[in-house]
Amino acid sequence: MSIQGKHIVIGICGSIAAYKITSLIRLLVKAEASVQVIMSPDAKDFVTPLTIATLSKNPVLSDYFEHSNGLWNNHVELGLKADLMLIAPATANTLSKMASGGCDNLLLATYLSAKCPVYFAPAMDLDMWKHPSTQHNISILQGYGNTMIAPNSGELASGLNGQGRLAEPDEILQSIRDFFTDNRVLQGKKALVSAGPTHEPIDPVRFIGNHSSGKMGFAIAEILHRLGAEVTLVSGPTSLDTPPGVVRKDVTTAQQMLDTCNKYFDAAEIIVMSAAVADYTPVNPEEQKIKKKSDSIEISLKKTIDILAFLGERKASKQTLVGFALETNNELPNALEKLKRKNLDYIVLNSMQDKGAGFSGDTNKVTIIANDGQVQHYELKSKKEVAADIAAVIIKHQEIITSL
Ligand code: CTP
């Protein structure tokens, strides 16, 4: 199924990012979708209805009542006719009203009466995005089954730098395309992915960490979402942008990663732990910065809890649990031993001996071992392609366990 001929209702809110929607409308119209735009009253301060009407080839709706022709804009009909409703840019104000059932304009009334899937792409300043009320509203909306196309990180209109930039038009288009293609085989499933390193504090300014970039885990989160799963990505410190549609939970330490993964584990059918979690953490991080006094110092370390093994002990029959192994020697036997010990369904072996494989690059070369001992070797590929291979293995496993 393509987006050709699909009825897409776009709700534009009052945000500086509204200008980006003009490009999105062009892309949709080019793909032969039918686009009906509803603008919130404030949106008209940012882009003109004339521009939007010309690009979308449809009159723009904004009020319940059209003074020009005496007609009433029936929000129920608009919501019924649509194959998909997209609210973009979705401002903090509109998100809050959507979450609480507020209905003081045509856009919100259409949202409330929409029977079709609803996507929303937030755009706002960094601090508004981070505010607990905004985050709370977003989880309420996701709980209603609405899908978020997450904002990117980068320079914001305010001059600040951080998360809050509206996803780019081509990213939004891709999410819409994914919705209308038949490859959403993981629709209705929840996935939990861990990624990146952890930082274990030594004192307020120093930590023990590793070189993990998080790229592999982010690529896995992205592909699982594109296949229709609702993905929670628990990420250690990285500089990567959140893949569109993925819900990201940032953590710093191994303990925080454990607590957050544990919170989302039971609800998930698919769990992929690709984070490079620190195996040891300082016993007593100093409260003040350690001064350079003695010639040598000793830092006492204690073992962290192995998150993967902890989750493996609790694994339910509906779940597919995938871990990673990074080995420098005796690779296959070591990986197989980890798979058994941690009660995994699959382990993805990264070899440090292969050129192009490993932590920070864009490529990886893996071997996937199943818990029945089957071994599949893969070529050196981009991390996105490796993520697709891992997803294919997961899809097969989910098909098998759900048919039992
Ligand atoms: N892992 C975890 N929690 C930890 C350590 C590791 O969840 N505290 C997970 C990683 O996310 C990865 C897998 O365990 O999926 C294997 O990590 P790796 O570092 O290769 O192995 P370890 O089990 O830590 O064993 P070792 O370092 O002794 O090889």
PDB file of N, CA and C in Angstrom, residues 303-391:
ATOM      1  N   LYS A 303      31.237  -4.516  41.372  1.00  0.00           N
ATOM      2  CA  LYS A 303      30.558  -5.005  40.180  1.00  0.00           C
ATOM      3  C   LYS A 303      29.179  -4.354  40.042  1.00  0.00           C
ATOM      4  N   THR A 304      28.793  -4.000  38.823  1.00  0.00           N
ATOM      5  CA  THR A 304      27.418  -3.537  38.608  1.00  0.00           C
ATOM      6  C   THR A 304      26.536  -4.772  38.409  1.00  0.00           C
ATOM      7  N   ILE A 305      25.236  -4.558  38.491  1.00  0.00           N
ATOM      8  CA  ILE A 305      24.341  -5.690  38.205  1.00  0.00           C
ATOM      9  C   ILE A 305      24.306  -5.886  36.698  1.00  0.00           C
ATOM     10  N   ASP A 306      24.400  -7.115  36.231  1.00  0.00           N
ATOM     11  CA  ASP A 306      24.289  -7.391  34.800  1.00  0.00           C
ATOM     12  C   ASP A 306      22.807  -7.279  34.412  1.00  0.00           C
ATOM     13  N   ILE A 307      22.492  -6.201  33.710  1.00  0.00           N
ATOM     14  CA  ILE A 307      21.082  -5.898  33.384  1.00  0.00           C
ATOM     15  C   ILE A 307      20.475  -7.032  32.559  1.00  0.00           C
ATOM     16  N   LEU A 308      21.242  -7.463  31.574  1.00  0.00           N
ATOM     17  CA  LEU A 308      20.752  -8.497  30.662  1.00  0.00           C
ATOM     18  C   LEU A 308      20.452  -9.796  31.416  1.00  0.00           C
ATOM     19  N   ALA A 309      21.368 -10.180  32.303  1.00  0.00           N
ATOM     20  CA  ALA A 309      21.165 -11.419  33.074  1.00  0.00           C
ATOM     21  C   ALA A 309      19.981 -11.261  34.028  1.00  0.00           C
ATOM     22  N   PHE A 310      19.859 -10.072  34.613  1.00  0.00           N
ATOM     23  CA  PHE A 310      18.763  -9.775  35.537  1.00  0.00           C
ATOM     24  C   PHE A 310      17.416  -9.917  34.807  1.00  0.00           C
ATOM     25  N   LEU A 311      17.350  -9.374  33.580  1.00  0.00           N
ATOM     26  CA  LEU A 311      16.108  -9.458  32.805  1.00  0.00           C
ATOM     27  C   LEU A 311      15.886 -10.893  32.311  1.00  0.00           C
ATOM     28  N   GLY A 312      16.983 -11.561  31.959  1.00  0.00           N
ATOM     29  CA  GLY A 312      16.890 -12.940  31.474  1.00  0.00           C
ATOM     30  C   GLY A 312      16.213 -13.851  32.494  1.00  0.00           C
ATOM     31  N   GLU A 313      16.491 -13.610  33.760  1.00  0.00           N
ATOM     32  CA  GLU A 313      15.880 -14.437  34.817  1.00  0.00           C
ATOM     33  C   GLU A 313      14.371 -14.260  34.878  1.00  0.00           C
ATOM     34  N   ARG A 314      13.907 -13.090  34.421  1.00  0.00           N
ATOM     35  CA  ARG A 314      12.476 -12.778  34.503  1.00  0.00           C
ATOM     36  C   ARG A 314      11.748 -12.960  33.179  1.00  0.00           C
ATOM     37  N   LYS A 315      12.448 -13.450  32.188  1.00  0.00           N
ATOM     38  CA  LYS A 315      11.878 -13.509  30.827  1.00  0.00           C
ATOM     39  C   LYS A 315      10.590 -14.333  30.779  1.00  0.00           C
ATOM     40  N   ALA A 316       9.580 -13.779  30.099  1.00  0.00           N
ATOM     41  CA  ALA A 316       8.302 -14.502  29.946  1.00  0.00           C
ATOM     42  C   ALA A 316       8.260 -15.169  28.571  1.00  0.00           C
ATOM     43  N   SER A 317       7.283 -16.063  28.389  1.00  0.00           N
ATOM     44  CA  SER A 317       7.269 -16.845  27.149  1.00  0.00           C
ATOM     45  C   SER A 317       6.945 -16.001  25.916  1.00  0.00           C
ATOM     46  N   LYS A 318       6.307 -14.830  26.116  1.00  0.00           N
ATOM     47  CA  LYS A 318       5.981 -13.981  24.951  1.00  0.00           C
ATOM     48  C   LYS A 318       7.187 -13.149  24.493  1.00  0.00           C
ATOM     49  N   GLN A 319       8.282 -13.206  25.248  1.00  0.00           N
ATOM     50  CA  GLN A 319       9.376 -12.255  25.000  1.00  0.00           C
ATOM     51  C   GLN A 319      10.533 -12.833  24.185  1.00  0.00           C
ATOM     52  N   THR A 320      11.071 -11.975  23.326  1.00  0.00           N
ATOM     53  CA  THR A 320      12.312 -12.287  22.607  1.00  0.00           C
ATOM     54  C   THR A 320      13.400 -11.420  23.227  1.00  0.00           C
ATOM     55  N   LEU A 321      14.411 -12.066  23.788  1.00  0.00           N
ATOM     56  CA  LEU A 321      15.475 -11.317  24.472  1.00  0.00           C
ATOM     57  C   LEU A 321      16.784 -11.482  23.701  1.00  0.00           C
ATOM     58  N   VAL A 322      17.326 -10.342  23.289  1.00  0.00           N
ATOM     59  CA  VAL A 322      18.561 -10.357  22.493  1.00  0.00           C
ATOM     60  C   VAL A 322      19.651  -9.599  23.240  1.00  0.00           C
ATOM     61  N   GLY A 323      20.824 -10.227  23.350  1.00  0.00           N
ATOM     62  CA  GLY A 323      21.960  -9.549  23.977  1.00  0.00           C
ATOM     63  C   GLY A 323      23.098  -9.426  22.990  1.00  0.00           C
ATOM     64  N   PHE A 324      24.103  -8.712  23.384  1.00  0.00           N
ATOM     65  CA  PHE A 324      25.296  -8.558  22.558  1.00  0.00           C
ATOM     66  C   PHE A 324      26.490  -9.137  23.308  1.00  0.00           C
ATOM     67  N   ALA A 325      27.496  -9.501  22.559  1.00  0.00           N
ATOM     68  CA  ALA A 325      28.746  -9.926  23.199  1.00  0.00           C
ATOM     69  C   ALA A 325      29.888  -9.307  22.414  1.00  0.00           C
ATOM     70  N   LEU A 326      30.799  -8.735  23.135  1.00  0.00           N
ATOM     71  CA  LEU A 326      31.982  -8.166  22.506  1.00  0.00           C
ATOM     72  C   LEU A 326      33.163  -9.005  22.986  1.00  0.00           C
ATOM     73  N   GLU A 327      33.779  -9.707  22.065  1.00  0.00           N
ATOM     74  CA  GLU A 327      34.835 -10.642  22.466  1.00  0.00           C
ATOM     75  C   GLU A 327      36.121 -10.345  21.703  1.00  0.00           C
ATOM     76  N   THR A 328      37.236 -10.600  22.337  1.00  0.00           N
ATOM     77  CA  THR A 328      38.519 -10.417  21.654  1.00  0.00           C
ATOM     78  C   THR A 328      39.161 -11.768  21.341  1.00  0.00           C
ATOM     79  N   ASN A 329      38.768 -12.804  22.071  1.00  0.00           N
ATOM     80  CA  ASN A 329      39.348 -14.134  21.822  1.00  0.00           C
ATOM     81  C   ASN A 329      38.315 -15.210  22.169  1.00  0.00           C
ATOM     82  N   ASN A 330      38.534 -16.396  21.660  1.00  0.00           N
ATOM     83  CA  ASN A 330      37.646 -17.529  21.948  1.00  0.00           C
ATOM     84  C   ASN A 330      36.180 -17.117  21.770  1.00  0.00           C
ATOM     85  N   GLU A 331      35.929 -16.473  20.613  1.00  0.00           N
ATOM     86  CA  GLU A 331      34.681 -15.718  20.456  1.00  0.00           C
ATOM     87  C   GLU A 331      33.407 -16.543  20.563  1.00  0.00           C
ATOM     88  N   LEU A 332      33.283 -17.566  19.687  1.00  0.00           N
ATOM     89  CA  LEU A 332      32.019 -18.329  19.659  1.00  0.00           C
ATOM     90  C   LEU A 332      31.716 -19.022  20.990  1.00  0.00           C
ATOM     91  N   PRO A 333      32.676 -19.759  21.561  1.00  0.00           N
ATOM     92  CA  PRO A 333      32.371 -20.410  22.847  1.00  0.00           C
ATOM     93  C   PRO A 333      32.008 -19.399  23.939  1.00  0.00           C
ATOM     94  N   ASN A 334      32.712 -18.261  23.981  1.00  0.00           N
ATOM     95  CA  ASN A 334      32.400 -17.245  24.998  1.00  0.00           C
ATOM     96  C   ASN A 334      30.991 -16.686  24.818  1.00  0.00           C
ATOM     97  N   ALA A 335      30.649 -16.422  23.541  1.00  0.00           N
ATOM     98  CA  ALA A 335      29.325 -15.841  23.269  1.00  0.00           C
ATOM     99  C   ALA A 335      28.229 -16.846  23.617  1.00  0.00           C
ATOM    100  N   LEU A 336      28.456 -18.097  23.265  1.00  0.00           N
ATOM    101  CA  LEU A 336      27.469 -19.145  23.552  1.00  0.00           C
ATOM    102  C   LEU A 336      27.280 -19.300  25.065  1.00  0.00           C
ATOM    103  N   GLU A 337      28.381 -19.230  25.780  1.00  0.00           N
ATOM    104  CA  GLU A 337      28.306 -19.345  27.256  1.00  0.00           C
ATOM    105  C   GLU A 337      27.478 -18.185  27.823  1.00  0.00           C
ATOM    106  N   LYS A 338      27.668 -16.972  27.279  1.00  0.00           N
ATOM    107  CA  LYS A 338      26.902 -15.786  27.736  1.00  0.00           C
ATOM    108  C   LYS A 338      25.415 -15.967  27.440  1.00  0.00           C
ATOM    109  N   LEU A 339      25.140 -16.471  26.238  1.00  0.00           N
ATOM    110  CA  LEU A 339      23.753 -16.677  25.826  1.00  0.00           C
ATOM    111  C   LEU A 339      23.032 -17.608  26.810  1.00  0.00           C
ATOM    112  N   LYS A 340      23.696 -18.700  27.195  1.00  0.00           N
ATOM    113  CA  LYS A 340      23.085 -19.681  28.115  1.00  0.00           C
ATOM    114  C   LYS A 340      22.955 -19.075  29.508  1.00  0.00           C
ATOM    115  N   ARG A 341      24.059 -18.472  29.976  1.00  0.00           N
ATOM    116  CA  ARG A 341      24.089 -17.953  31.348  1.00  0.00           C
ATOM    117  C   ARG A 341      23.045 -16.862  31.555  1.00  0.00           C
ATOM    118  N   LYS A 342      22.816 -16.054  30.512  1.00  0.00           N
ATOM    119  CA  LYS A 342      21.890 -14.931  30.670  1.00  0.00           C
ATOM    120  C   LYS A 342      20.478 -15.266  30.185  1.00  0.00           C
ATOM    121  N   ASN A 343      20.257 -16.529  29.793  1.00  0.00           N
ATOM    122  CA  ASN A 343      18.938 -17.001  29.363  1.00  0.00           C
ATOM    123  C   ASN A 343      18.376 -16.183  28.189  1.00  0.00           C
ATOM    124  N   LEU A 344      19.210 -16.022  27.143  1.00  0.00           N
ATOM    125  CA  LEU A 344      18.814 -15.215  25.982  1.00  0.00           C
ATOM    126  C   LEU A 344      18.231 -16.090  24.883  1.00  0.00           C
ATOM    127  N   ASP A 345      17.513 -15.448  23.963  1.00  0.00           N
ATOM    128  CA  ASP A 345      17.067 -16.148  22.773  1.00  0.00           C
ATOM    129  C   ASP A 345      18.128 -16.048  21.674  1.00  0.00           C
ATOM    130  N   TYR A 346      18.785 -14.900  21.627  1.00  0.00           N
ATOM    131  CA  TYR A 346      19.849 -14.706  20.641  1.00  0.00           C
ATOM    132  C   TYR A 346      20.962 -13.866  21.247  1.00  0.00           C
ATOM    133  N   ILE A 347      22.168 -14.116  20.780  1.00  0.00           N
ATOM    134  CA  ILE A 347      23.259 -13.210  21.138  1.00  0.00           C
ATOM    135  C   ILE A 347      23.948 -12.764  19.846  1.00  0.00           C
ATOM    136  N   VAL A 348      24.209 -11.465  19.772  1.00  0.00           N
ATOM    137  CA  VAL A 348      24.858 -10.890  18.589  1.00  0.00           C
ATOM    138  C   VAL A 348      26.321 -10.694  18.944  1.00  0.00           C
ATOM    139  N   LEU A 349      27.153 -11.424  18.255  1.00  0.00           N
ATOM    140  CA  LEU A 349      28.588 -11.378  18.569  1.00  0.00           C
ATOM    141  C   LEU A 349      29.280 -10.354  17.677  1.00  0.00           C
ATOM    142  N   ASN A 350      29.909  -9.387  18.337  1.00  0.00           N
ATOM    143  CA  ASN A 350      30.738  -8.402  17.632  1.00  0.00           C
ATOM    144  C   ASN A 350      32.164  -8.847  17.833  1.00  0.00           C
ATOM    145  N   SER A 351      32.864  -8.994  16.754  1.00  0.00           N
ATOM    146  CA  SER A 351      34.253  -9.380  16.953  1.00  0.00           C
ATOM    147  C   SER A 351      35.133  -8.151  16.879  1.00  0.00           C
ATOM    148  N   MET A 352      36.026  -8.008  17.857  1.00  0.00           N
ATOM    149  CA  MET A 352      36.972  -6.888  17.828  1.00  0.00           C
ATOM    150  C   MET A 352      38.086  -7.188  16.818  1.00  0.00           C
ATOM    151  N   GLN A 353      38.138  -8.461  16.351  1.00  0.00           N
ATOM    152  CA  GLN A 353      39.217  -8.820  15.417  1.00  0.00           C
ATOM    153  C   GLN A 353      38.906  -8.392  13.981  1.00  0.00           C
ATOM    154  N   ASP A 354      37.626  -8.084  13.714  1.00  0.00           N
ATOM    155  CA  ASP A 354      37.261  -7.734  12.347  1.00  0.00           C
ATOM    156  C   ASP A 354      37.426  -6.245  12.104  1.00  0.00           C
ATOM    157  N   LYS A 355      38.090  -5.916  10.995  1.00  0.00           N
ATOM    158  CA  LYS A 355      38.260  -4.505  10.637  1.00  0.00           C
ATOM    159  C   LYS A 355      36.894  -3.923  10.282  1.00  0.00           C
ATOM    160  N   GLY A 356      36.578  -2.747  10.770  1.00  0.00           N
ATOM    161  CA  GLY A 356      35.304  -2.111  10.421  1.00  0.00           C
ATOM    162  C   GLY A 356      34.191  -2.453  11.399  1.00  0.00           C
ATOM    163  N   ALA A 357      34.471  -3.386  12.319  1.00  0.00           N
ATOM    164  CA  ALA A 357      33.451  -3.745  13.302  1.00  0.00           C
ATOM    165  C   ALA A 357      33.779  -3.059  14.628  1.00  0.00           C
ATOM    166  N   GLY A 358      32.762  -2.824  15.407  1.00  0.00           N
ATOM    167  CA  GLY A 358      33.050  -2.305  16.748  1.00  0.00           C
ATOM    168  C   GLY A 358      32.288  -1.059  17.103  1.00  0.00           C
ATOM    169  N   PHE A 359      32.864  -0.333  18.079  1.00  0.00           N
ATOM    170  CA  PHE A 359      32.150   0.691  18.803  1.00  0.00           C
ATOM    171  C   PHE A 359      31.706   1.924  18.021  1.00  0.00           C
ATOM    172  N   SER A 360      32.670   2.669  17.463  1.00  0.00           N
ATOM    173  CA  SER A 360      32.288   4.022  17.057  1.00  0.00           C
ATOM    174  C   SER A 360      32.011   4.179  15.565  1.00  0.00           C
ATOM    175  N   GLY A 361      32.399   3.210  14.731  1.00  0.00           N
ATOM    176  CA  GLY A 361      32.227   3.363  13.287  1.00  0.00           C
ATOM    177  C   GLY A 361      30.777   3.227  12.846  1.00  0.00           C
ATOM    178  N   ASP A 362      30.579   3.314  11.508  1.00  0.00           N
ATOM    179  CA  ASP A 362      29.219   3.191  10.977  1.00  0.00           C
ATOM    180  C   ASP A 362      28.936   1.791  10.468  1.00  0.00           C
ATOM    181  N   THR A 363      29.965   0.914  10.527  1.00  0.00           N
ATOM    182  CA  THR A 363      29.768  -0.454  10.033  1.00  0.00           C
ATOM    183  C   THR A 363      29.961  -1.458  11.167  1.00  0.00           C
ATOM    184  N   ASN A 364      29.502  -2.669  10.917  1.00  0.00           N
ATOM    185  CA  ASN A 364      29.657  -3.727  11.911  1.00  0.00           C
ATOM    186  C   ASN A 364      29.636  -5.077  11.201  1.00  0.00           C
ATOM    187  N   LYS A 365      30.281  -6.034  11.826  1.00  0.00           N
ATOM    188  CA  LYS A 365      30.265  -7.402  11.275  1.00  0.00           C
ATOM    189  C   LYS A 365      29.887  -8.304  12.436  1.00  0.00           C
ATOM    190  N   VAL A 366      28.771  -8.976  12.274  1.00  0.00           N
ATOM    191  CA  VAL A 366      28.271  -9.733  13.421  1.00  0.00           C
ATOM    192  C   VAL A 366      28.013 -11.199  13.068  1.00  0.00           C
ATOM    193  N   THR A 367      27.902 -11.969  14.134  1.00  0.00           N
ATOM    194  CA  THR A 367      27.450 -13.354  14.041  1.00  0.00           C
ATOM    195  C   THR A 367      26.287 -13.463  15.017  1.00  0.00           C
ATOM    196  N   ILE A 368      25.169 -14.011  14.558  1.00  0.00           N
ATOM    197  CA  ILE A 368      24.030 -14.149  15.478  1.00  0.00           C
ATOM    198  C   ILE A 368      23.899 -15.623  15.859  1.00  0.00           C
ATOM    199  N   ILE A 369      23.892 -15.864  17.164  1.00  0.00           N
ATOM    200  CA  ILE A 369      23.786 -17.238  17.663  1.00  0.00           C
ATOM    201  C   ILE A 369      22.431 -17.384  18.341  1.00  0.00           C
ATOM    202  N   ALA A 370      21.705 -18.437  17.967  1.00  0.00           N
ATOM    203  CA  ALA A 370      20.385 -18.685  18.568  1.00  0.00           C
ATOM    204  C   ALA A 370      20.551 -19.630  19.756  1.00  0.00           C
ATOM    205  N   ASN A 371      19.548 -19.675  20.628  1.00  0.00           N
ATOM    206  CA  ASN A 371      19.715 -20.514  21.827  1.00  0.00           C
ATOM    207  C   ASN A 371      19.621 -22.010  21.533  1.00  0.00           C
ATOM    208  N   ASP A 372      19.276 -22.349  20.265  1.00  0.00           N
ATOM    209  CA  ASP A 372      19.355 -23.770  19.906  1.00  0.00           C
ATOM    210  C   ASP A 372      20.724 -24.092  19.298  1.00  0.00           C
ATOM    211  N   GLY A 373      21.626 -23.125  19.365  1.00  0.00           N
ATOM    212  CA  GLY A 373      22.997 -23.350  18.916  1.00  0.00           C
ATOM    213  C   GLY A 373      23.252 -22.983  17.458  1.00  0.00           C
ATOM    214  N   GLN A 374      22.193 -22.606  16.732  1.00  0.00           N
ATOM    215  CA  GLN A 374      22.395 -22.239  15.312  1.00  0.00           C
ATOM    216  C   GLN A 374      23.204 -20.956  15.191  1.00  0.00           C
ATOM    217  N   VAL A 375      24.140 -20.974  14.261  1.00  0.00           N
ATOM    218  CA  VAL A 375      25.040 -19.824  14.104  1.00  0.00           C
ATOM    219  C   VAL A 375      24.904 -19.257  12.705  1.00  0.00           C
ATOM    220  N   GLN A 376      24.699 -17.945  12.625  1.00  0.00           N
ATOM    221  CA  GLN A 376      24.591 -17.289  11.316  1.00  0.00           C
ATOM    222  C   GLN A 376      25.644 -16.177  11.230  1.00  0.00           C
ATOM    223  N   HIS A 377      26.544 -16.310  10.259  1.00  0.00           N
ATOM    224  CA  HIS A 377      27.575 -15.278  10.071  1.00  0.00           C
ATOM    225  C   HIS A 377      27.088 -14.261   9.044  1.00  0.00           C
ATOM    226  N   TYR A 378      27.359 -12.999   9.271  1.00  0.00           N
ATOM    227  CA  TYR A 378      26.957 -11.937   8.334  1.00  0.00           C
ATOM    228  C   TYR A 378      28.201 -11.211   7.830  1.00  0.00           C
ATOM    229  N   GLU A 379      28.045 -10.572   6.665  1.00  0.00           N
ATOM    230  CA  GLU A 379      29.124  -9.773   6.077  1.00  0.00           C
ATOM    231  C   GLU A 379      29.295  -8.458   6.837  1.00  0.00           C
ATOM    232  N   LEU A 380      30.382  -7.752   6.548  1.00  0.00           N
ATOM    233  CA  LEU A 380      30.541  -6.389   7.057  1.00  0.00           C
ATOM    234  C   LEU A 380      29.491  -5.507   6.377  1.00  0.00           C
ATOM    235  N   LYS A 381      28.700  -4.800   7.199  1.00  0.00           N
ATOM    236  CA  LYS A 381      27.590  -4.001   6.652  1.00  0.00           C
ATOM    237  C   LYS A 381      27.482  -2.697   7.427  1.00  0.00           C
ATOM    238  N   SER A 382      26.624  -1.796   6.942  1.00  0.00           N
ATOM    239  CA  SER A 382      26.344  -0.596   7.720  1.00  0.00           C
ATOM    240  C   SER A 382      25.556  -1.016   8.966  1.00  0.00           C
ATOM    241  N   LYS A 383      25.640  -0.232  10.014  1.00  0.00           N
ATOM    242  CA  LYS A 383      24.926  -0.589  11.251  1.00  0.00           C
ATOM    243  C   LYS A 383      23.412  -0.633  11.015  1.00  0.00           C
ATOM    244  N   LYS A 384      22.936   0.191  10.094  1.00  0.00           N
ATOM    245  CA  LYS A 384      21.497   0.153   9.770  1.00  0.00           C
ATOM    246  C   LYS A 384      21.126  -1.186   9.144  1.00  0.00           C
ATOM    247  N   GLU A 385      22.004  -1.702   8.277  1.00  0.00           N
ATOM    248  CA  GLU A 385      21.720  -3.011   7.658  1.00  0.00           C
ATOM    249  C   GLU A 385      21.835  -4.142   8.675  1.00  0.00           C
ATOM    250  N   VAL A 386      22.807  -4.015   9.567  1.00  0.00           N
ATOM    251  CA  VAL A 386      22.933  -5.028  10.632  1.00  0.00           C
ATOM    252  C   VAL A 386      21.662  -5.016  11.483  1.00  0.00           C
ATOM    253  N   ALA A 387      21.171  -3.803  11.768  1.00  0.00           N
ATOM    254  CA  ALA A 387      19.939  -3.680  12.574  1.00  0.00           C
ATOM    255  C   ALA A 387      18.780  -4.387  11.863  1.00  0.00           C
ATOM    256  N   ALA A 388      18.725  -4.274  10.533  1.00  0.00           N
ATOM    257  CA  ALA A 388      17.647  -4.927   9.775  1.00  0.00           C
ATOM    258  C   ALA A 388      17.786  -6.445   9.863  1.00  0.00           C
ATOM    259  N   ASP A 389      19.025  -6.953   9.837  1.00  0.00           N
ATOM    260  CA  ASP A 389      19.241  -8.403   9.983  1.00  0.00           C
ATOM    261  C   ASP A 389      18.769  -8.876  11.365  1.00  0.00           C
ATOM    262  N   ILE A 390      19.092  -8.098  12.390  1.00  0.00           N
ATOM    263  CA  ILE A 390      18.684  -8.474  13.755  1.00  0.00           C
ATOM    264  C   ILE A 390      17.151  -8.444  13.851  1.00  0.00           C
ATOM    265  N   ALA A 391      16.551  -7.425  13.241  1.00  0.00           N
ATOM    266  CA  ALA A 391      15.080  -7.310  13.273  1.00  0.00           C
ATOM    267  C   ALA A 391      14.438  -8.514  12.584  1.00  0.00           C
TER     268      ALA A 391
END
